[in-house]
XYZ file of C-alpha atoms in Angstrom:
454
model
C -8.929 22.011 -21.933
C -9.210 21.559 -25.891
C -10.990 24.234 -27.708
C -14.707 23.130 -28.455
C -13.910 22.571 -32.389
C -9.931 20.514 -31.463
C -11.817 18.477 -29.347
C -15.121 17.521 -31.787
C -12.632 17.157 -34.371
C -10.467 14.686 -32.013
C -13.733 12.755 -31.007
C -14.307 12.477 -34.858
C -11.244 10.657 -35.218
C -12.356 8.596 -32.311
C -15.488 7.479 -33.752
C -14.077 6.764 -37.245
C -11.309 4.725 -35.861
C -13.305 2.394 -33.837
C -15.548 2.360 -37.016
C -13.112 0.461 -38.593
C -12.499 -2.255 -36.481
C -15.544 -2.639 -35.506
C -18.562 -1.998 -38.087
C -21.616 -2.420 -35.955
C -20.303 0.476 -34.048
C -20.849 2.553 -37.221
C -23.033 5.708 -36.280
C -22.346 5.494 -32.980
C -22.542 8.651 -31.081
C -19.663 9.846 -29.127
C -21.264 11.596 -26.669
C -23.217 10.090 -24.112
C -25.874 11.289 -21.656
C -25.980 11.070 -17.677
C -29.195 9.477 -16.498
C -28.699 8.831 -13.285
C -26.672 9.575 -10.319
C -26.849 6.875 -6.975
C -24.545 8.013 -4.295
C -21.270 8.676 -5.799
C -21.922 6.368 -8.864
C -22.968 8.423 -11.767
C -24.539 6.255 -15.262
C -24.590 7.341 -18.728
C -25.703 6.053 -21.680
C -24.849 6.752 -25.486
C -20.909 6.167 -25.526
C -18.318 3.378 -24.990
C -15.489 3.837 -22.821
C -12.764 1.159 -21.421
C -12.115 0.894 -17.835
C -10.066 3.505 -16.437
C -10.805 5.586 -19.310
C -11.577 9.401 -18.647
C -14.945 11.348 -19.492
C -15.371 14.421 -19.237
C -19.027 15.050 -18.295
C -20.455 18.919 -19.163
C -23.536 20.604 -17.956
C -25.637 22.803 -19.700
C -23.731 26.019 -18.638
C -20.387 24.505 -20.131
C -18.757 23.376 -16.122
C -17.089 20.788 -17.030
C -15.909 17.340 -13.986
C -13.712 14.678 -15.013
C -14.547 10.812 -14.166
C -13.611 7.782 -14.818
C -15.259 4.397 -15.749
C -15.621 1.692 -12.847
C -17.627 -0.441 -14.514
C -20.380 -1.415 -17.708
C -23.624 -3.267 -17.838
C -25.405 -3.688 -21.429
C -25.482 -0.155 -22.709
C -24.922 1.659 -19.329
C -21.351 3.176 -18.250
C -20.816 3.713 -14.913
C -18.552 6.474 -13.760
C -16.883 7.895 -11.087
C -16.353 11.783 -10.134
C -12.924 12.621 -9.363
C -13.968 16.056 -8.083
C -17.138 18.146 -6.555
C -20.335 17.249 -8.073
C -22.063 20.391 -6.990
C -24.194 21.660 -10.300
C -24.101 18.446 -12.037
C -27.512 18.061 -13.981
C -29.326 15.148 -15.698
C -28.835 14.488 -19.299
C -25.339 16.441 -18.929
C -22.914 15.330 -21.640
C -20.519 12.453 -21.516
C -17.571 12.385 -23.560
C -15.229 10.217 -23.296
C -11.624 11.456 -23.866
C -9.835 8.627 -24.979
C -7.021 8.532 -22.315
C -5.949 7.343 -19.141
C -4.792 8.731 -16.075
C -1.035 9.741 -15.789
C 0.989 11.593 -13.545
C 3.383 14.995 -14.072
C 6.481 13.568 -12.699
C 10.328 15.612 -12.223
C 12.857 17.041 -9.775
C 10.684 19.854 -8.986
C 7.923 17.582 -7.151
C 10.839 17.874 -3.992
C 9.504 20.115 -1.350
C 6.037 20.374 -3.031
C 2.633 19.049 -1.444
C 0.010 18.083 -4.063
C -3.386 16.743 -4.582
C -4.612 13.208 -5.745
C -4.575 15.324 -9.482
C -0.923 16.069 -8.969
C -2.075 20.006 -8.499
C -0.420 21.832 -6.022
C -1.768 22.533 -3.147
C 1.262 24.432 -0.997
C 0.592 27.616 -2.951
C 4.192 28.165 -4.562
C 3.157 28.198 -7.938
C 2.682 25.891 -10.537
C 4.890 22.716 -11.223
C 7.762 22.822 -13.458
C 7.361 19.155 -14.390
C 7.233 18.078 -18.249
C 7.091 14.264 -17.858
C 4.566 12.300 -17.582
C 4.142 8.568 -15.807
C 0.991 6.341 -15.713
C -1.184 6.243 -12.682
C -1.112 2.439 -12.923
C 2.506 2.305 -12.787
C 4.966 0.468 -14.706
C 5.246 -3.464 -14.075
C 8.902 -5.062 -13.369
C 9.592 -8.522 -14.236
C 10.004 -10.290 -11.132
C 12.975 -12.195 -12.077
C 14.276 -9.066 -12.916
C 14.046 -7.427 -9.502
C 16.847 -6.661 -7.543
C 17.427 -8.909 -4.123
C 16.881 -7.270 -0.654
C 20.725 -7.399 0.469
C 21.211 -3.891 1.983
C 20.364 -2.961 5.297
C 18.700 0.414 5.457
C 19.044 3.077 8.605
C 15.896 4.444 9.228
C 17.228 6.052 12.272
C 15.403 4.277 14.690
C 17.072 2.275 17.710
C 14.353 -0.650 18.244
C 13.830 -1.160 14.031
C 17.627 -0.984 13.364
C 18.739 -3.631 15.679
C 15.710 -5.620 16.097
C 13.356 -5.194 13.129
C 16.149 -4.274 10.610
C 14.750 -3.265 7.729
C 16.307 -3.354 3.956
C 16.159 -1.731 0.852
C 13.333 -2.403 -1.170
C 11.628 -4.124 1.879
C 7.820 -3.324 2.587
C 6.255 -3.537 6.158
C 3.368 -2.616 7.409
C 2.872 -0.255 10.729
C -0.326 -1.210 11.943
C -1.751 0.603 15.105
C -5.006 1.615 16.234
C -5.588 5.493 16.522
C -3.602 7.694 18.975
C -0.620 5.671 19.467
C 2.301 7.504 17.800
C 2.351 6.409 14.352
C 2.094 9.413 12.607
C 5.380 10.711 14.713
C 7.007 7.842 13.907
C 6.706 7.910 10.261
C 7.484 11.316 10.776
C 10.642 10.086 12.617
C 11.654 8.058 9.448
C 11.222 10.493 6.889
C 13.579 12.365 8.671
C 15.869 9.966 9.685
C 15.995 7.775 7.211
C 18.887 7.412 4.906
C 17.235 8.010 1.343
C 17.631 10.082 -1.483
C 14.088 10.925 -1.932
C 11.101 10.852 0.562
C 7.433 10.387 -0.886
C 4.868 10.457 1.472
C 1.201 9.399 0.820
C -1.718 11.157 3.407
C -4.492 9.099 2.235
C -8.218 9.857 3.801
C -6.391 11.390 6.976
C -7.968 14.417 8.596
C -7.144 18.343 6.667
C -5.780 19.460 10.143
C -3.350 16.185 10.293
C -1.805 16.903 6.942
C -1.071 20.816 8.142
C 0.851 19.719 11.555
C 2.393 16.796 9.774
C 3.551 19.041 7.447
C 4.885 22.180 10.192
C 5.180 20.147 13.371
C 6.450 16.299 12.531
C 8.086 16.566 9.046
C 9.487 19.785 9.453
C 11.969 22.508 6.900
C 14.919 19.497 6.910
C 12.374 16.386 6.092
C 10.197 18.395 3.934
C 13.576 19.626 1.978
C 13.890 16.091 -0.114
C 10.154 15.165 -0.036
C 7.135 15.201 -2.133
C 3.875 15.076 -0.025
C 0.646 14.083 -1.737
C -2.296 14.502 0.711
C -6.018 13.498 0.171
C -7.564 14.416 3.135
C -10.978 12.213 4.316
C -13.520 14.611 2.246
C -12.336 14.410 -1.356
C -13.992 11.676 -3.730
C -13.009 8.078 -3.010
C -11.776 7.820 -6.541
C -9.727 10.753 -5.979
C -8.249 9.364 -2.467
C -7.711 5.863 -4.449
C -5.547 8.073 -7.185
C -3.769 9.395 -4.202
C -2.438 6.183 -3.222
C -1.418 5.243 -6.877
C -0.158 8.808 -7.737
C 2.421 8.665 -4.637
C 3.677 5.327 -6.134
C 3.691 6.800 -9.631
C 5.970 9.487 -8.119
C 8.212 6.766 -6.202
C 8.567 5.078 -9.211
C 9.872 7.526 -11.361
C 12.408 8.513 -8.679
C 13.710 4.684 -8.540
C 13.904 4.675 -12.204
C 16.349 7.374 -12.412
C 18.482 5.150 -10.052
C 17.193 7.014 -6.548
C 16.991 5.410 -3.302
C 13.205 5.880 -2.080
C 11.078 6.093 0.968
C 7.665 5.575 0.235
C 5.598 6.168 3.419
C 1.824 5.878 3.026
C -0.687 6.688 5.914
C -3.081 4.806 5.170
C -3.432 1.540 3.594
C -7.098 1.417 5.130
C -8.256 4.537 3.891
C -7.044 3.364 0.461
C -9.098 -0.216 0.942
C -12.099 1.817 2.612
C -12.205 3.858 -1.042
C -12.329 0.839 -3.050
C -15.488 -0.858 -0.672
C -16.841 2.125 -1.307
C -16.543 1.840 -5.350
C -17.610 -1.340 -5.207
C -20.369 -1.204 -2.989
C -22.079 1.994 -5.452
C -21.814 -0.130 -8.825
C -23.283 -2.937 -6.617
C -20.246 -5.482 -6.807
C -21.334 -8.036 -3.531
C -19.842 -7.361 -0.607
C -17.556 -10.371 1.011
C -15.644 -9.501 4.708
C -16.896 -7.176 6.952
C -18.383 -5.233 4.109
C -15.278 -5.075 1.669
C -15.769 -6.782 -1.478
C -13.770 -8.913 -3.709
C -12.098 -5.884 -5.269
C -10.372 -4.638 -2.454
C -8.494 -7.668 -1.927
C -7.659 -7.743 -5.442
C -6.569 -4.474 -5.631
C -4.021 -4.241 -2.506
C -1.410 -6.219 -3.507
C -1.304 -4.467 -7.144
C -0.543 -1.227 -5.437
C 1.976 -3.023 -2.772
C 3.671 -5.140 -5.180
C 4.600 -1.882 -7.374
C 7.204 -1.139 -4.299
C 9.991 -2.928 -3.877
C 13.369 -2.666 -5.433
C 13.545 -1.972 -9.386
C 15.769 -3.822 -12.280
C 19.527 -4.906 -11.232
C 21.492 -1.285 -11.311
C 18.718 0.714 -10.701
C 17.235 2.264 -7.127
C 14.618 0.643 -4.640
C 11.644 1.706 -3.019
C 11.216 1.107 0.649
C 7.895 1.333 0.914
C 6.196 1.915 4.830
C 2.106 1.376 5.083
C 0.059 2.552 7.920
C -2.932 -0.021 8.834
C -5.508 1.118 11.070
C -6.120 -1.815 13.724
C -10.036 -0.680 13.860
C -10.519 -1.302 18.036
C -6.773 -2.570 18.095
C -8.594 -5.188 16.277
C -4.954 -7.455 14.101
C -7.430 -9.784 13.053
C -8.960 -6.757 10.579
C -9.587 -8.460 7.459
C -7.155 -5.299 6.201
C -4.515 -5.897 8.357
C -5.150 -9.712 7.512
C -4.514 -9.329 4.142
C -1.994 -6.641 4.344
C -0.101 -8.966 6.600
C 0.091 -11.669 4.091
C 1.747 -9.391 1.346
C 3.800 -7.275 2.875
C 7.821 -8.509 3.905
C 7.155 -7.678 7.289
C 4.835 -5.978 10.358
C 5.474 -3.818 13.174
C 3.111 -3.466 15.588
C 2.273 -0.296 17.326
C 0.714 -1.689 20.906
C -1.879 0.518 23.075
C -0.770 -0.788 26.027
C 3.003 0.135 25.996
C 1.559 3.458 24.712
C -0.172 3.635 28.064
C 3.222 3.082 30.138
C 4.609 6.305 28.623
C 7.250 4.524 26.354
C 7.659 5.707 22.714
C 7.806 4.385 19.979
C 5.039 1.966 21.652
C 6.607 -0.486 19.497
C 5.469 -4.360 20.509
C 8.650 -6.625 19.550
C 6.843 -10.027 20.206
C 3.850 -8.867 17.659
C 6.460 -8.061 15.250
C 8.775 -9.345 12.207
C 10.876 -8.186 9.308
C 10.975 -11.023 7.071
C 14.288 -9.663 5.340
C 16.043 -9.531 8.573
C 17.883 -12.860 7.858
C 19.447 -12.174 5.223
C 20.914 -8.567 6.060
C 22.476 -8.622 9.033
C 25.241 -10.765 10.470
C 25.707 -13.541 12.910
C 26.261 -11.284 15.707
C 24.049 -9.559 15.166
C 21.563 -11.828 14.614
C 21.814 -13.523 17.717
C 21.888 -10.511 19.392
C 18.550 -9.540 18.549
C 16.892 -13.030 19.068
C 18.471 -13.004 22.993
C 16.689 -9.603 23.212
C 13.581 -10.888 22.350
C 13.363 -14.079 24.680
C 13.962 -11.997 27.433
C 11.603 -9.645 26.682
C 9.279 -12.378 25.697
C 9.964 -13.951 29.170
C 8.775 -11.395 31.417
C 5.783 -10.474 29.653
C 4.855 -14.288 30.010
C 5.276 -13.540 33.966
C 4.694 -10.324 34.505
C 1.196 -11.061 36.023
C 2.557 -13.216 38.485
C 5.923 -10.293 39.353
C 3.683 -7.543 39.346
C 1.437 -8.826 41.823
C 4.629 -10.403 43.656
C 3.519 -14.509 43.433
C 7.386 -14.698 41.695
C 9.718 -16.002 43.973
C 12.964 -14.810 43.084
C 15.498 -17.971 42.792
C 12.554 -19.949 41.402
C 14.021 -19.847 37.855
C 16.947 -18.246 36.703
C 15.780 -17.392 33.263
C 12.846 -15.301 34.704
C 15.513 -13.755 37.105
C 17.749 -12.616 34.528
C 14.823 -10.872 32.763
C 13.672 -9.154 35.826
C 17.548 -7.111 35.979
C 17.220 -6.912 32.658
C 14.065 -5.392 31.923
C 14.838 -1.801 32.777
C 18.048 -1.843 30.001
C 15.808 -3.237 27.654
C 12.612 -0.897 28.250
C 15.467 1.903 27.932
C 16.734 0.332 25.176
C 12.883 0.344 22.744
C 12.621 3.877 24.204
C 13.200 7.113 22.156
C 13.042 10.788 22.204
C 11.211 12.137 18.536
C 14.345 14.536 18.380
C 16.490 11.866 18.661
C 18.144 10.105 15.688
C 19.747 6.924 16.360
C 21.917 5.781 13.457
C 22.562 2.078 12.340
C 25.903 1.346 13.540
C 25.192 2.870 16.802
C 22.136 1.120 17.332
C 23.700 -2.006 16.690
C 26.719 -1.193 19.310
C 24.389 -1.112 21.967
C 22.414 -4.064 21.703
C 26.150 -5.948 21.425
C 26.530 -4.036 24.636
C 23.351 -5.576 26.434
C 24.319 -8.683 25.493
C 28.501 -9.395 24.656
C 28.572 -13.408 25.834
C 26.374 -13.432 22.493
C 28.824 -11.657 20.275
C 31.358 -14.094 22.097
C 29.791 -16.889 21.479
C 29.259 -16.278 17.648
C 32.593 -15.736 17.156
């Protein structure tokens, strides 16, 4: 921080600047006072600010706690802690800094896990990063993006050849709690074939980021990764900047031409931040609780995936949503559903049978899939999926044994088939199951489809 006479001397400037374009601020002060704090949502009075804007807000013992502005009504400023509020006083100064959040972005972020401030928090020293990126990211003309055309391997037999996924594709995993997500994201990031892994743990438990860390990411994963982890008892501000700051980082990555995995657990936690935002500077709430915000502000953070200009790298971005009871209609996983290039649903039940990933291919799509694989292969995949459809349509009445075998050769042809295919969505954790591999053996499940294409 400033020395006290650099920074009244930079607030001067401040002052006189805005006094000339705007006269009736003339003799404004520039520092404000707090005058009341409700919940999380602190208000001051004295001092203008822009949204997004940092203050710096000082107590009468010189502690100084950084917030931004949420939101304005008449003369009032309403702010938002990014940090503990433990000590804070009334009529503690408010001074608004004049800039806006950015990130410390470079090389050395690999193998580092850091906080929603971009501090470390692994304890190997400080960061040897000089640039800087904004928090709000850097917008991309949309005609100007790149086209999804390459398949990516994320090392995973049932996404490769059934779900394939491409570069600069977004999906969402969405699965209620305890049913394997967070080992297979950890699968991807170490599987996956990607210059650079960035992984977001937004609002997730402290002990989950630790064994996360150790137990599913690992020496090899963590090697070419940056972690940023906001665990569920920092500000919601601060687990909001989490979410953006992991972006930031992915986006300076794909800018110098780097193919990224963005994998962000979870989307929820960063929606559940924003209701709460909105709810303490009273905005109305709309669905189940979340107001209009939220909704507003999901697909700006989404939409900042994705690949960059022609010539330059992609981000393959992977968000976590939390199916709250197993709940898809979740106005989260509603909405997320509807911006995203794809879903892949984690289901309790197959979790319950023992088979992992407890991916559920009927509940699931990759919207790119179409135009990044081949006939074959294409083909391929859909047979897969009517047979698995097929016996899940009957497999009341063959459990219980009310299927007459003979009665319809479709339904027979699932039953033999159902063990290959059960075998075949079934994976160890320690397993890695490349692209061209995976593809070879759904060919091999089904050749009179590979026949027939060509």
């Amino acid at each position: 921080m400033l020395p006290n006479p650099q920074r009244s001397e930079i607030w001067a400037r401040r002052v006189a600047r805005l006094a000339e374009v705007m006269p009736e601020t003339r003799g404004l002060v520039v520092e404000g006072k707090l005058t009341r704090m409700v919940g999380l949502t602190l208000e001051a009075i004295g001092c203008r600010a822009a949204i997004g804007e940092i203050c710096e807000i000082v107590n009468n013992g010189g502690e100084t706690i950084e917030a931004e502005v949420v939101g304005f009504a008449g003369e009032s400023l309403y702010l938002m802690p990014t940090g503990d509020l433990h000590g804070l006083q009334a009529d503690a100064r408010v001074v608004p800094t004049g800039r806006v959040s950015e990130v410390a972005v470079g090389e050395a972020l690999l193998g580092r896990v850091i906080d929603g401030s971009g501090l470390p928090l692994d304890g190997h020293g400080p960061l040897a990063v000089r640039e800087r990126w904004p928090l709000n990211g850097e917008s991309i003309n949309p005609l100007s993006r790149a086209p999804i055309r390459e398949p990516l391997d994320v090392g995973i037999r049932a996404i490769n050849a059934l779900l394939s996924v491409g570069r600069g594709q977004r999906l969402g995993l969405f699965a209620g709690s305890g049913v394997g997500k967070s080992v297979l994201l950890g699968m991807m990031t170490r599987y996956t074939n990607a210059d650079v892994v960035v992984v977001g743990l937004i609002g997730e438990r402290g002990r989950e980021v630790k064994e996360f860390i150790d137990n599913i990411l690992g020496s090899e994963g963590m090697a070419r990764s940056v972690v940023v982890a906001v665990p569920a008892d920092q500000p919601p501000l601060r687990r909001m900047h989490g979410a953006m700051l992991a972006t930031s980082v992915a986006e300076y990555f794909r800018s110098r031409g780097k193919q990224v995995l963005l994998l962000m657990d979870s989307l929820t936690r960063f929606a559940q931040a924003q209701r709460e935002i909105g709810l303490a500077i009273n905005e109305p709430p709309a669905t189940k609780g979340y107001p209009p915000s939220v909704f507003a502000k999901l697909p700006q953070l989404v939409e900042r995936a994705g690949n960059g200009e022609r010539d330059s790298g992609s981000i393959t971005a992977f968000y976590t949503v939390l199916a709250e009871g197993d709940d898809q209609n979740d106005p989260i996983a509603d909405a997320a559903r509807a911006i995203l290039d794809g879903h892949i649903v984690l289901s309790r039940r197959i979790a319950e049978t023992g088979q992992y990933p407890a991916i559920d291919i009927e509940a699931s799509v990759s919207r790119a899939m179409n135009d990044i694989v081949t006939r074959e292969h294409r083909l391929a995949a859909r047979a897969f999926k009517q047979l698995y459809s097929l016996y899940q349509q009957n497999r009341d009445l063959i459990s219980v044994g009310a299927y007459e075998p003979g009665s319809n050769a479709q339904i027979d042809q699932a039953i033999q088939a159902m063990p290959s295919l059960q075998a075949f969505l079934a994976q160890d954790m320690d397993t890695r199951v490349d692209l061209q591999q995976s593809l070879d053996e759904l060919m091999a499940l089904f050749p009179q489809e590979t026949s027939d294409a060509s």
